[in-house]
Amino acid sequence: AMLALALSFSAVSTPGDVLSSVPPANAADGKAIGLCLLQKCRLPLAKCISNPNCLANVICINTCNGKADEEGCQIECGNTFENEVVGEFNKCAVSDMTCVPQKADDGSYPVPSKENVVQSFDTSLFNGRWYITAGQNKLFDTFPCQVHFFTNTAPGEFYGKLNWRIQEPDGEYFTRDALQSFVQDPSNPARLVNDGNEYLHYKDDWYIIDYAKDGNSEGTPPFAFVYYRGENDAWTC
């Protein structure tokens, strides 16, 4: 869902017309991307253009061009319209044939220093049902309902089924989900690494800034304050 891609072409009736409306500011990159798609991803591109959801995704992405929050707009498009055809097209365009260059890390979300994270962390905290109740990033933290189901499999290891609700343009809701596995970094107990994923080779690093376990002496309800950063074949942050 987060991988809507920064494809700067307009969707029209046939794959051969894909390059017809590349914004002038991105004309060089757009032309190179389009030619690569036509040469190396012809079948996934044709399937995308003929699939209503994939076509809607491309049209939606093009409405993002030039917006102040262009990346965020693209991610929202992917959340709304992604399906298997979109995934197949993304895989070819980004991972297999690298038609879309990876957007470099601009330094907006640096790796936190060890002084700003907890010095020890017991991963057994992440077991059972947890809700996302607050966050700084509207693209990932403030969905109408966001609940994760964690299973602690061994010391320093756990996996989670992540669920979030998306509101469609007509006001209806549907649920997206993802399965992610985490391993604690032995050199930095606050860092939880999700790596080795097949789709766009995405990875996430979670950093524990603060937390409280159930039944603590202060009587604080259990919580985890997580700072995260990630990357995939399309972008890094």
mmCIF file of C-alpha atoms in Angstrom, residues 76-204:
data_model
loop_
_atom_site.group_PDB
_atom_site.id
_atom_site.type_symbol
_atom_site.label_atom_id
_atom_site.label_comp_id
_atom_site.label_asym_id
_atom_site.label_seq_id
_atom_site.Cartn_x
_atom_site.Cartn_y
_atom_site.Cartn_z
ATOM 1 C CA GLU A 76 -2.642 7.297 -0.250
ATOM 2 C CA CYS A 77 -3.375 6.312 -3.865
ATOM 3 C CA GLY A 78 -1.673 2.977 -3.295
ATOM 4 C CA ASN A 79 -3.580 2.387 -0.072
ATOM 5 C CA THR A 80 -6.859 2.957 -1.855
ATOM 6 C CA PHE A 81 -6.321 1.112 -5.133
ATOM 7 C CA GLU A 82 -3.619 -1.536 -4.661
ATOM 8 C CA ASN A 83 -4.397 -5.076 -5.783
ATOM 9 C CA GLU A 84 -2.487 -8.034 -7.256
ATOM 10 C CA VAL A 85 -2.183 -6.387 -10.679
ATOM 11 C CA VAL A 86 -0.743 -3.237 -9.111
ATOM 12 C CA GLY A 87 1.684 -5.393 -7.141
ATOM 13 C CA GLU A 88 2.799 -7.277 -10.265
ATOM 14 C CA PHE A 89 3.345 -4.009 -12.130
ATOM 15 C CA ASN A 90 5.262 -2.465 -9.219
ATOM 16 C CA LYS A 91 7.475 -5.532 -8.921
ATOM 17 C CA CYS A 92 8.481 -5.371 -12.571
ATOM 18 C CA ALA A 93 8.870 -1.587 -12.765
ATOM 19 C CA VAL A 94 10.735 -1.096 -9.504
ATOM 20 C CA SER A 95 12.418 -4.316 -8.375
ATOM 21 C CA ASP A 96 12.959 -6.548 -11.392
ATOM 22 C CA MET A 97 13.787 -4.029 -14.115
ATOM 23 C CA THR A 98 14.555 -0.918 -12.012
ATOM 24 C CA CYS A 99 12.687 1.312 -14.463
ATOM 25 C CA VAL A 100 11.840 3.628 -11.560
ATOM 26 C CA PRO A 101 14.965 4.959 -9.826
ATOM 27 C CA GLN A 102 15.043 4.764 -6.065
ATOM 28 C CA LYS A 103 14.360 8.078 -4.357
ATOM 29 C CA ALA A 104 17.291 8.891 -2.082
ATOM 30 C CA ASP A 105 17.074 9.489 1.654
ATOM 31 C CA ASP A 106 16.767 13.253 2.194
ATOM 32 C CA GLY A 107 17.726 13.051 5.860
ATOM 33 C CA SER A 108 14.303 14.010 7.196
ATOM 34 C CA TYR A 109 14.164 10.981 9.502
ATOM 35 C CA PRO A 110 17.663 10.229 10.821
ATOM 36 C CA VAL A 111 18.605 7.168 12.808
ATOM 37 C CA PRO A 112 18.062 8.138 16.465
ATOM 38 C CA SER A 113 21.108 8.235 18.695
ATOM 39 C CA LYS A 114 21.422 5.599 21.409
ATOM 40 C CA GLU A 115 21.012 8.342 24.008
ATOM 41 C CA ASN A 116 17.454 8.941 22.772
ATOM 42 C CA VAL A 117 16.203 5.355 22.914
ATOM 43 C CA VAL A 118 15.759 2.839 25.721
ATOM 44 C CA GLN A 119 18.879 1.029 26.846
ATOM 45 C CA SER A 120 17.151 -2.319 27.286
ATOM 46 C CA PHE A 121 13.933 -3.814 25.951
ATOM 47 C CA ASP A 122 12.126 -7.109 26.474
ATOM 48 C CA THR A 123 10.405 -8.033 23.205
ATOM 49 C CA SER A 124 7.844 -10.140 25.081
ATOM 50 C CA LEU A 125 5.986 -6.842 25.487
ATOM 51 C CA PHE A 126 4.806 -7.343 21.912
ATOM 52 C CA ASN A 127 2.437 -10.219 22.452
ATOM 53 C CA GLY A 128 -1.306 -10.177 21.841
ATOM 54 C CA ARG A 129 -3.459 -7.293 20.640
ATOM 55 C CA TRP A 130 -2.108 -3.730 20.417
ATOM 56 C CA TYR A 131 -3.838 -0.628 19.055
ATOM 57 C CA ILE A 132 -2.187 2.378 17.423
ATOM 58 C CA THR A 133 -3.742 5.228 19.383
ATOM 59 C CA ALA A 134 -1.565 8.203 18.415
ATOM 60 C CA GLY A 135 1.084 9.133 15.897
ATOM 61 C CA GLN A 136 2.920 11.869 14.023
ATOM 62 C CA ASN A 137 2.551 10.496 10.495
ATOM 63 C CA LYS A 138 -0.903 10.653 8.920
ATOM 64 C CA LEU A 139 0.186 8.190 6.225
ATOM 65 C CA PHE A 140 0.850 5.376 8.683
ATOM 66 C CA ASP A 141 -0.388 6.313 12.155
ATOM 67 C CA THR A 142 -3.872 7.794 12.018
ATOM 68 C CA PHE A 143 -6.129 5.324 10.251
ATOM 69 C CA PRO A 144 -9.721 5.011 11.542
ATOM 70 C CA CYS A 145 -8.853 1.679 13.165
ATOM 71 C CA GLN A 146 -5.348 0.259 13.369
ATOM 72 C CA VAL A 147 -4.816 -2.913 15.384
ATOM 73 C CA HIS A 148 -1.813 -5.239 15.452
ATOM 74 C CA PHE A 149 -1.747 -8.845 16.683
ATOM 75 C CA PHE A 150 1.710 -9.821 17.903
ATOM 76 C CA THR A 151 3.193 -13.232 18.705
ATOM 77 C CA ASN A 152 6.476 -13.474 20.588
ATOM 78 C CA THR A 153 8.276 -16.518 19.176
ATOM 79 C CA ALA A 154 11.612 -16.418 21.045
ATOM 80 C CA PRO A 155 13.691 -13.979 23.075
ATOM 81 C CA GLY A 156 14.348 -11.037 20.774
ATOM 82 C CA GLU A 157 11.984 -12.282 18.049
ATOM 83 C CA PHE A 158 8.306 -11.712 17.267
ATOM 84 C CA TYR A 159 5.942 -11.260 14.363
ATOM 85 C CA GLY A 160 2.830 -9.184 13.927
ATOM 86 C CA LYS A 161 -0.255 -9.201 11.763
ATOM 87 C CA LEU A 162 -0.819 -5.505 11.099
ATOM 88 C CA ASN A 163 -4.342 -4.357 10.242
ATOM 89 C CA TRP A 164 -5.541 -0.908 9.203
ATOM 90 C CA ARG A 165 -8.777 0.471 7.759
ATOM 91 C CA ILE A 166 -8.896 2.559 4.577
ATOM 92 C CA GLN A 167 -11.736 4.906 3.711
ATOM 93 C CA GLU A 168 -12.744 4.715 0.059
ATOM 94 C CA PRO A 169 -13.805 7.780 -1.966
ATOM 95 C CA ASP A 170 -17.464 6.747 -1.518
ATOM 96 C CA GLY A 171 -17.095 6.742 2.279
ATOM 97 C CA GLU A 172 -17.047 2.968 2.706
ATOM 98 C CA TYR A 173 -14.220 1.229 4.577
ATOM 99 C CA PHE A 174 -12.116 -1.828 3.859
ATOM 100 C CA THR A 175 -9.256 -3.456 5.775
ATOM 101 C CA ARG A 176 -5.668 -3.901 4.654
ATOM 102 C CA ASP A 177 -3.222 -6.201 6.423
ATOM 103 C CA ALA A 178 0.422 -7.215 6.378
ATOM 104 C CA LEU A 179 2.504 -9.815 8.178
ATOM 105 C CA GLN A 180 5.859 -8.617 9.484
ATOM 106 C CA SER A 181 8.596 -10.371 11.457
ATOM 107 C CA PHE A 182 11.058 -8.561 13.736
ATOM 108 C CA VAL A 183 14.429 -9.432 15.240
ATOM 109 C CA GLN A 184 16.076 -7.409 17.978
ATOM 110 C CA ASP A 185 19.451 -5.895 17.161
ATOM 111 C CA PRO A 186 21.884 -7.431 19.709
ATOM 112 C CA SER A 187 24.083 -4.324 19.574
ATOM 113 C CA ASN A 188 21.144 -1.971 20.147
ATOM 114 C CA PRO A 189 18.238 -3.521 22.113
ATOM 115 C CA ALA A 190 15.977 -0.584 21.217
ATOM 116 C CA ARG A 191 16.189 -1.413 17.495
ATOM 117 C CA LEU A 192 13.775 -3.997 16.070
ATOM 118 C CA VAL A 193 14.551 -5.016 12.486
ATOM 119 C CA ASN A 194 12.034 -6.188 9.888
ATOM 120 C CA ASP A 195 14.050 -7.260 6.855
ATOM 121 C CA GLY A 196 14.220 -9.849 4.077
ATOM 122 C CA ASN A 197 10.777 -9.139 2.603
ATOM 123 C CA GLU A 198 10.173 -10.184 -0.998
ATOM 124 C CA TYR A 199 7.801 -7.454 -2.189
ATOM 125 C CA LEU A 200 9.940 -4.472 -3.261
ATOM 126 C CA HIS A 201 12.475 -5.715 -0.684
ATOM 127 C CA TYR A 202 10.950 -3.407 1.881
ATOM 128 C CA LYS A 203 12.347 -3.149 5.394
ATOM 129 C CA ASP A 204 11.415 -1.312 8.567
#
